[in-house]
Short mmCIF file of C-alpha atoms in Angstrom, two decimals:
data_model
loop_
_atom_site.label_atom_id
_atom_site.label_comp_id
_atom_site.label_asym_id
_atom_site.label_seq_id
_atom_site.Cartn_x
_atom_site.Cartn_y
_atom_site.Cartn_z
CA MET Q 99 -55.55 -7.17 183.98
CA LYS Q 100 -56.24 -7.66 180.27
CA LYS Q 101 -58.63 -10.46 179.24
CA PHE Q 102 -58.98 -11.54 175.64
CA ASP Q 103 -62.30 -12.20 173.91
CA LEU Q 104 -62.07 -14.33 170.76
CA SER Q 105 -65.81 -14.44 170.00
CA ILE Q 106 -65.26 -12.34 166.84
CA TYR Q 107 -63.48 -15.36 165.35
CA LYS Q 108 -66.74 -17.32 165.48
CA ASN Q 109 -67.77 -14.93 162.72
CA PRO Q 110 -66.50 -15.62 159.17
CA VAL Q 111 -65.56 -12.00 158.35
CA PRO Q 112 -62.01 -11.99 159.89
CA TYR Q 113 -61.10 -15.12 157.93
CA PHE Q 114 -61.53 -13.30 154.60
CA TYR Q 115 -58.67 -11.02 155.65
CA LEU Q 116 -56.67 -14.11 156.53
CA TYR Q 117 -57.32 -15.63 153.12
CA ASP Q 118 -56.44 -12.36 151.37
CA VAL Q 119 -52.92 -12.94 152.67
CA TYR Q 120 -52.84 -16.71 152.39
CA ILE Q 121 -53.93 -16.74 148.73
CA LYS Q 122 -51.26 -14.18 147.90
CA GLU Q 123 -48.63 -16.16 149.85
CA ASN Q 124 -49.43 -19.16 147.66
CA ASN Q 125 -48.74 -17.09 144.53
CA LEU Q 126 -52.33 -17.35 143.33
CA VAL Q 127 -54.16 -14.67 141.38
CA LYS Q 128 -57.12 -14.16 143.70
CA GLU Q 129 -59.93 -13.49 141.23
CA SER Q 130 -59.08 -16.34 138.84
CA PHE Q 131 -58.46 -18.68 141.77
CA LEU Q 132 -61.84 -17.86 143.33
CA ILE Q 133 -63.63 -18.46 140.05
CA LYS Q 134 -61.79 -21.76 139.68
CA ILE Q 135 -63.16 -23.06 143.03
CA GLY Q 136 -66.66 -21.73 142.34
CA VAL Q 137 -66.64 -18.48 144.35
CA THR Q 138 -67.43 -15.24 142.55
CA PRO Q 139 -65.04 -12.39 143.41
CA GLY Q 140 -68.03 -10.10 144.00
CA SER Q 141 -69.52 -12.50 146.57
CA TYR Q 142 -66.12 -12.81 148.26
CA ARG Q 143 -65.84 -9.02 148.61
CA LYS Q 144 -69.39 -8.69 149.97
CA CYS Q 145 -68.83 -11.52 152.46
CA ARG Q 146 -65.66 -9.81 153.65
CA LYS Q 147 -67.73 -6.71 154.39
CA GLY Q 148 -70.40 -8.81 156.11
CA GLU Q 149 -72.97 -7.89 153.45
CA LEU Q 150 -73.82 -11.50 152.51
CA ASN Q 151 -74.83 -14.32 154.85
CA ILE Q 152 -72.94 -17.01 152.92
CA GLY Q 153 -69.57 -16.09 154.38
CA GLU Q 154 -69.42 -19.22 156.52
CA LYS Q 155 -69.90 -21.46 153.47
CA VAL Q 156 -67.21 -19.60 151.50
CA ILE Q 157 -64.70 -19.94 154.36
CA GLU Q 158 -65.49 -23.66 154.64
CA GLN Q 159 -64.97 -24.01 150.89
CA LEU Q 160 -61.62 -22.21 150.99
CA SER Q 161 -60.55 -24.20 154.05
CA ARG Q 162 -61.34 -27.51 152.38
CA TYR Q 163 -59.26 -26.50 149.37
CA PHE Q 164 -56.25 -25.60 151.56
CA ASN Q 165 -56.77 -28.54 153.96
CA PHE Q 166 -57.54 -26.36 156.97
CA ARG Q 167 -59.98 -27.22 159.72
CA VAL Q 168 -62.55 -24.57 160.63
CA PRO Q 169 -62.69 -24.38 164.44
CA SER Q 170 -66.07 -24.90 166.05
CA ASN Q 171 -67.43 -22.27 168.43
CA THR Q 172 -66.55 -24.62 171.27
CA MET Q 173 -62.94 -24.80 170.05
CA ILE Q 174 -62.74 -21.00 169.82
CA ASP Q 175 -63.94 -20.85 173.43
CA GLU Q 176 -61.30 -23.41 174.42
CA ILE Q 177 -58.52 -21.45 172.69
CA GLU Q 178 -59.75 -18.26 174.38
CA LYS Q 179 -59.67 -19.92 177.79
CA PHE Q 180 -56.17 -21.28 177.09
CA LEU Q 181 -54.93 -17.88 175.88
CA ASN Q 182 -56.18 -16.08 178.98
CA LYS Q 183 -54.56 -18.70 181.22
CA VAL Q 184 -51.25 -18.37 179.37
CA TYR Q 185 -51.37 -14.58 179.44
CA TYR Q 186 -52.14 -14.52 183.17
CA ASN Q 187 -49.35 -16.97 184.01
CA MET Q 188 -46.71 -15.29 181.86
CA TYR Q 189 -47.71 -11.80 183.04
CA TYR Q 190 -47.37 -12.83 186.68
CA LYS Q 191 -44.30 -15.00 185.93
CA ILE Q 192 -45.95 -18.29 186.95
CA TYR Q 193 -44.30 -21.24 185.21
CA ASP Q 194 -45.91 -24.25 186.91
CA SER Q 195 -47.77 -25.37 183.77
CA TYR Q 196 -45.33 -23.98 181.19
CA ASP Q 197 -44.23 -27.34 179.72
CA ASP Q 198 -47.82 -28.57 179.53
CA ASP Q 199 -48.85 -25.35 177.80
CA LEU Q 200 -46.13 -25.84 175.20
CA LYS Q 201 -47.38 -29.38 174.57
CA TYR Q 202 -50.94 -28.17 174.14
CA ILE Q 203 -49.95 -25.37 171.77
CA ASN Q 204 -48.08 -27.92 169.65
CA GLU Q 205 -51.23 -30.05 169.55
CA LEU Q 206 -53.16 -27.04 168.30
CA ILE Q 207 -50.52 -26.36 165.64
CA ASN Q 208 -50.69 -29.96 164.44
CA SER Q 209 -54.50 -29.78 164.33
CA ASN Q 210 -54.19 -27.46 161.31
CA TYR Q 211 -56.92 -24.99 162.22
CA VAL Q 212 -57.53 -22.08 159.87
CA CYS Q 213 -57.10 -19.71 162.83
CA PHE Q 214 -53.39 -20.66 162.82
CA PRO Q 215 -52.15 -17.03 163.21
CA ILE Q 216 -53.82 -16.92 166.64
CA ILE Q 217 -52.19 -20.19 167.62
CA ASP Q 218 -48.81 -19.03 166.27
CA LEU Q 219 -49.13 -15.77 168.22
CA ILE Q 220 -49.84 -17.58 171.49
CA ASN Q 221 -46.95 -19.94 170.75
CA LEU Q 222 -44.52 -17.07 170.21
CA TYR Q 223 -45.78 -15.20 173.28
CA LEU Q 224 -45.16 -18.33 175.36
CA LYS Q 225 -41.61 -18.59 174.06
CA ILE Q 226 -40.61 -14.96 174.60
CA SER Q 227 -42.06 -15.10 178.12
CA SER Q 228 -39.89 -18.04 179.17
CA ASN Q 229 -36.78 -17.81 181.35
CA LYS Q 230 -34.58 -19.01 178.48
CA ASN Q 231 -31.86 -17.05 176.71
CA VAL Q 232 -33.55 -14.09 175.00
CA ASP Q 233 -31.14 -13.83 172.06
CA LEU Q 234 -31.52 -17.55 171.32
CA ILE Q 235 -35.33 -17.30 171.44
CA TYR Q 236 -35.30 -14.43 168.94
CA LYS Q 237 -32.88 -16.19 166.63
CA GLU Q 238 -34.88 -19.44 166.63
CA ASN Q 239 -38.25 -17.74 166.09
CA GLU Q 240 -37.49 -14.90 163.69
CA MET Q 241 -39.22 -16.67 160.79
CA LEU Q 242 -42.30 -17.35 162.91
CA PHE Q 243 -42.50 -13.66 163.79
CA GLU Q 244 -42.27 -12.65 160.12
CA LYS Q 245 -45.09 -15.12 159.36
CA ILE Q 246 -47.29 -13.67 162.12
CA LYS Q 247 -46.72 -10.10 160.92
CA LYS Q 248 -48.37 -10.93 157.59
CA TYR Q 249 -51.66 -11.60 159.38
CA GLU Q 250 -51.75 -8.37 161.39
CA THR Q 251 -55.20 -7.35 160.10
CA PHE Q 252 -56.68 -10.72 161.04
CA LEU Q 253 -55.09 -10.66 164.51
CA LYS Q 254 -56.01 -7.06 165.33
CA TYR Q 255 -59.71 -7.86 165.48
CA SER Q 256 -59.31 -8.69 169.18
CA LEU Q 257 -55.65 -9.52 169.76
CA THR Q 258 -54.06 -6.11 169.31
CA ASP Q 259 -52.46 -6.04 172.77
CA LEU Q 260 -50.86 -9.46 172.38
CA TYR Q 261 -49.72 -8.69 168.84
CA GLU Q 262 -48.11 -5.44 170.02
CA ILE Q 263 -46.25 -7.23 172.82
CA VAL Q 264 -44.77 -9.67 170.32
CA LEU Q 265 -44.00 -6.96 167.78
CA LEU Q 266 -42.27 -4.74 170.36
CA SER Q 267 -40.21 -7.74 171.45
CA PHE Q 268 -39.12 -8.85 167.98
CA GLU Q 269 -39.09 -5.86 165.65
CA LYS Q 270 -35.51 -4.70 165.14
CA ASP Q 271 -36.59 -1.15 164.31
CA ILE Q 272 -39.81 -0.35 166.15
CA PRO Q 273 -42.03 1.98 164.06
CA GLU Q 274 -42.16 5.53 165.43
CA ASN Q 275 -45.89 5.39 166.19
CA TYR Q 276 -45.31 2.44 168.54
CA TRP Q 277 -42.96 4.54 170.68
CA ILE Q 278 -45.47 7.35 171.21
CA LYS Q 279 -48.82 5.57 171.59
CA ASN Q 280 -50.59 4.79 174.84
CA TYR Q 281 -50.86 1.12 175.83
CA ASN Q 282 -53.42 -0.68 177.95
CA ASN Q 283 -50.98 -3.24 179.30
CA ALA Q 284 -47.83 -3.11 181.41
CA SER Q 285 -45.96 -5.61 179.21
CA ALA Q 286 -45.69 -3.16 176.29
CA TYR Q 287 -44.23 -0.46 178.55
CA PHE Q 288 -41.93 -3.05 180.18
CA ILE Q 289 -40.50 -3.97 176.78
CA LEU Q 290 -40.10 -0.34 175.68
CA SER Q 291 -38.36 0.50 178.95
CA THR Q 292 -35.97 -2.42 178.51
CA ARG Q 293 -35.23 -1.64 174.86
CA SER Q 294 -34.60 2.03 175.67
CA TYR Q 295 -32.26 0.98 178.46
CA LEU Q 296 -30.27 -1.30 176.14
CA LYS Q 297 -29.87 1.66 173.77
CA LYS Q 298 -28.59 3.69 176.75
CA ARG Q 299 -31.56 6.06 176.50
CA TYR Q 300 -31.99 6.20 180.26
CA ILE Q 301 -34.45 9.09 180.58
CA GLU Q 302 -36.69 7.43 178.00
CA SER Q 303 -36.38 4.11 179.81
CA LEU Q 304 -37.46 5.79 183.06
CA PHE Q 305 -40.47 7.33 181.28
CA PHE Q 306 -41.74 3.96 180.01
CA GLY Q 307 -40.75 2.24 183.24
CA ASN Q 308 -42.80 4.64 185.35
CA LYS Q 309 -45.86 4.02 183.14
CA CYS Q 310 -45.31 0.28 183.49
CA GLN Q 311 -44.87 0.63 187.24
CA GLN Q 312 -48.26 2.31 187.63
CA ILE Q 313 -50.10 -0.54 185.88
CA LEU Q 314 -48.15 -3.23 187.74
CA PHE Q 315 -49.13 -1.63 191.06
CA ILE Q 316 -52.80 -1.68 190.07
CA ASP Q 317 -52.55 -5.33 188.95
CA GLY Q 318 -50.62 -6.33 192.08
CA ASN Q 319 -47.89 -7.84 189.90
CA ILE Q 320 -45.08 -7.91 192.46
CA ASN Q 321 -42.84 -10.39 190.61
CA ARG Q 322 -42.65 -8.31 187.44
CA LEU Q 323 -42.40 -5.09 189.45
CA ILE Q 324 -39.30 -6.41 191.22
CA TYR Q 325 -37.53 -7.02 187.89
CA LEU Q 326 -38.63 -3.67 186.47
CA ASN Q 327 -37.28 -1.82 189.50
CA TYR Q 328 -33.72 -3.04 188.84
CA THR Q 329 -33.86 -1.39 185.41
CA LEU Q 330 -35.19 1.80 187.00
CA MET Q 331 -32.46 1.74 189.67
CA SER Q 332 -29.82 1.40 186.99
CA CYS Q 333 -31.31 4.25 184.95
CA LEU Q 334 -31.45 6.50 188.01
CA ALA Q 335 -27.81 5.75 188.77
CA HIS Q 336 -26.81 6.42 185.15
CA VAL Q 337 -28.47 9.84 185.13
CA GLY Q 338 -26.97 10.72 188.52
CA ASN Q 339 -30.23 10.72 190.52
CA TYR Q 340 -28.65 8.81 193.40
CA GLU Q 341 -31.21 9.94 195.96
CA GLU Q 342 -34.14 8.35 194.10
CA CYS Q 343 -32.04 5.29 193.30
CA TYR Q 344 -31.26 4.89 196.99
CA LYS Q 345 -34.93 5.26 197.98
CA LEU Q 346 -36.12 2.73 195.38
CA ALA Q 347 -33.42 0.18 196.28
CA SER Q 348 -34.13 0.59 200.01
CA ARG Q 349 -37.90 0.18 199.54
CA GLN Q 350 -37.43 -2.90 197.42
CA LEU Q 351 -35.01 -4.42 199.93
CA LEU Q 352 -37.55 -3.93 202.72
CA SER Q 353 -40.31 -5.42 200.56
CA LEU Q 354 -38.21 -8.49 199.78
CA LYS Q 355 -37.38 -9.03 203.43
CA SER Q 356 -41.07 -8.68 204.35
CA ILE Q 357 -41.89 -11.69 202.15
CA GLY Q 358 -39.03 -13.74 203.54
CA VAL Q 359 -36.44 -13.14 200.81
CA THR Q 360 -33.21 -12.41 202.65
CA ASN Q 361 -30.33 -13.87 200.69
CA ASP Q 362 -30.48 -14.22 196.92
CA PHE Q 363 -29.65 -12.26 193.75
CA ARG Q 364 -32.68 -9.98 194.23
CA VAL Q 365 -31.47 -8.89 197.67
CA ASN Q 366 -27.90 -8.48 196.41
CA GLY Q 367 -29.18 -6.33 193.54
CA CYS Q 368 -30.79 -3.93 196.01
CA ARG Q 369 -27.70 -3.89 198.21
CA ASN Q 370 -25.53 -3.08 195.20
CA TYR Q 371 -27.63 -0.08 194.17
CA ILE Q 372 -27.71 1.17 197.76
CA ALA Q 373 -23.89 1.04 197.79
CA ILE Q 374 -23.62 2.84 194.44
CA SER Q 375 -26.12 5.48 195.59
CA LEU Q 376 -24.33 6.15 198.86
CA ILE Q 377 -21.04 6.73 197.05
CA GLY Q 378 -22.84 8.85 194.45
CA LYS Q 379 -24.38 10.94 197.25
CA LYS Q 380 -20.93 11.23 198.88
CA GLU Q 381 -22.21 9.56 202.05
CA TYR Q 382 -18.74 8.26 202.84
CA GLU Q 383 -19.19 8.16 206.59
CA ILE Q 384 -22.27 5.94 206.28
CA VAL Q 385 -20.46 3.59 203.91
CA TYR Q 386 -17.48 3.41 206.25
CA LYS Q 387 -19.62 2.61 209.31
CA GLU Q 388 -21.90 0.14 207.50
CA TYR Q 389 -19.26 -1.81 205.54
CA ASN Q 390 -16.19 -1.74 207.77
CA ASN Q 391 -15.11 -5.11 209.20
CA ARG Q 392 -17.84 -7.02 207.36
CA ASN Q 393 -17.06 -10.25 205.54
CA ASP Q 394 -20.37 -10.58 203.66
CA LEU Q 395 -20.01 -7.71 201.21
CA THR Q 396 -20.98 -8.20 197.58
CA PHE Q 397 -18.29 -7.28 195.08
CA ILE Q 398 -20.12 -4.02 194.24
CA GLU Q 399 -20.27 -3.16 197.95
CA GLU Q 400 -16.57 -3.95 198.27
CA ILE Q 401 -15.80 -1.47 195.50
CA ALA Q 402 -17.86 1.16 197.31
CA PHE Q 403 -15.98 0.51 200.55
CA ILE Q 404 -12.57 0.71 198.84
CA ILE Q 405 -13.45 4.07 197.26
CA CYS Q 406 -14.83 5.35 200.56
CA LEU Q 407 -11.85 4.10 202.56
CA PHE Q 408 -9.37 5.74 200.19
CA ILE Q 409 -11.20 9.09 200.47
CA TRP Q 410 -11.40 8.66 204.25
CA CYS Q 411 -7.67 7.99 204.49
CA SER Q 412 -6.76 10.80 202.10
CA LYS Q 413 -8.63 13.18 204.39
CA LEU Q 414 -6.56 11.90 207.35
CA LYS Q 415 -3.38 12.00 205.24
CA ASN Q 416 -2.69 8.44 206.41
CA PHE Q 417 -3.26 5.45 204.12
CA ASP Q 418 -2.24 2.67 206.50
CA GLU Q 419 -5.83 1.51 207.03
CA TYR Q 420 -6.48 1.54 203.28
CA GLU Q 421 -3.35 -0.50 202.51
CA LYS Q 422 -4.10 -2.96 205.30
CA HIS Q 423 -7.64 -3.56 204.01
CA PHE Q 424 -6.59 -3.76 200.36
CA ASN Q 425 -3.87 -6.34 201.15
CA SER Q 426 -6.37 -8.37 203.19
CA LEU Q 427 -8.51 -8.95 200.10
CA GLN Q 428 -6.09 -11.58 198.80
CA ILE Q 429 -6.57 -10.49 195.22
CA GLN Q 430 -4.67 -13.47 193.89
CA ASN Q 431 -7.51 -15.74 195.07
CA LEU Q 432 -10.29 -13.78 193.39
CA LYS Q 433 -11.77 -14.35 189.94
CA GLU Q 434 -9.63 -12.86 187.20
CA ALA Q 435 -12.11 -10.09 186.32
CA GLN Q 436 -12.53 -9.10 189.97
CA SER Q 437 -8.81 -9.00 190.66
CA SER Q 438 -8.26 -6.91 187.50
CA VAL Q 439 -10.92 -4.42 188.59
CA LEU Q 440 -9.42 -4.01 192.06
CA ILE Q 441 -5.88 -3.57 190.74
CA LEU Q 442 -7.03 -0.96 188.22
CA LEU Q 443 -9.19 0.77 190.82
CA ASP Q 444 -6.27 0.93 193.28
CA ASN Q 445 -4.08 2.37 190.55
CA TYR Q 446 -6.68 4.98 189.61
CA LEU Q 447 -7.30 6.07 193.20
CA LYS Q 448 -3.58 6.53 193.78
CA ASN Q 449 -2.60 8.05 190.44
CA ARG Q 450 -5.85 9.19 188.72
CA THR Q 451 -4.52 8.17 185.33
CA LYS Q 452 -6.75 8.27 182.27
CA THR Q 453 -5.58 4.83 181.16
CA SER Q 454 -6.83 3.27 184.40
CA ILE Q 455 -10.32 4.78 184.09
CA VAL Q 456 -10.53 3.75 180.43
CA SER Q 457 -9.57 0.20 181.37
CA LEU Q 458 -12.13 0.15 184.20
CA GLU Q 459 -14.91 1.15 181.77
CA LYS Q 460 -14.68 -2.30 180.19
CA TYR Q 461 -15.99 -4.05 183.31
CA ASN Q 462 -19.70 -4.41 184.11
CA SER Q 463 -19.05 -4.13 187.84
CA MET Q 464 -17.75 -0.58 187.28
CA GLU Q 465 -20.63 0.52 185.06
CA HIS Q 466 -22.13 2.92 187.60
CA TYR Q 467 -18.89 3.90 189.33
CA ILE Q 468 -17.07 5.47 186.38
CA ASN Q 469 -18.93 8.81 186.43
CA ILE Q 470 -18.74 8.87 190.22
CA LEU Q 471 -14.96 8.39 190.14
CA LYS Q 472 -14.55 11.13 187.54
CA ASN Q 473 -16.38 13.60 189.80
CA ILE Q 474 -14.86 12.71 193.17
CA VAL Q 475 -12.89 15.48 194.84
CA PHE Q 476 -9.94 13.95 196.66
CA TYR Q 477 -8.53 15.63 199.72
#
């Protein structure tokens, strides 16, 4: 797993690139400003290249003028240790110290260190890694992201990976070179896979997801791998690769059960993709045997069973069993969206009308069933 080394920031050179931006942001003409505070522009340029050994004094002079504190080497070490702890915890989805970490990062912000872009970057990484609403996080921190972007050169001395994770998360239009480069961390591929999925570019999402998967396996990051696999299952179902979807969902279900997870949303997610895959593979007999007379089906499994049962009954030319099961569902007692889906599904199975399938497309629960329904051959 990636570890960050901030020792370069004990050297004054990176801070000249920070002040290049900061002076400009304060609407100051750099050369005349430098002369005003007693720094010759030529000395500034040579210090930035590391050609003069007075760089530390110049940075201290600039920092005094702008009321920044220059971090000691010990403080740089402390920030490095904190960053690596935060990165490890967020990467492995460990939130035990999350609130304390937010408090500490706020203390660092209030300490007014000149290395503030590093502190801002850690702060933003903490926020986007939380379990809070993603859209809200982006909306609340858009200005902070734009601020961080201005200090890209300063940050890329040793924080390229973290900067890229934040950029890939926030940038509305990711630059083309960021889509095609190779990354050293799983988080970048995780984000690219997710963003491709949201754009309905499922093959692309699978490509990035598989790269992410390889690194997560090496790092033993089971928690993040579990979440990634749901995206991969969905992509596989969308592109019609139901066999691989079934295998992935089945493996994940076994893995969850092996660690004692038997009844939560992660298990249900696997069960749902197994149901979708079985219908997609036309394994109607298996669905019928597995789901018949069970009262613990998820809603997605129930949809699979209804489709299977209708096909089963159409083959027998007798729909009594289908009607009996459908009436037993007590649709009037279900949530409105669920009852609407079942009514529309029943109508489509019986009449195959275009209006029914168009209406069904509006519901998330039918996302993976629409293409299956369009390609089913009824007896």
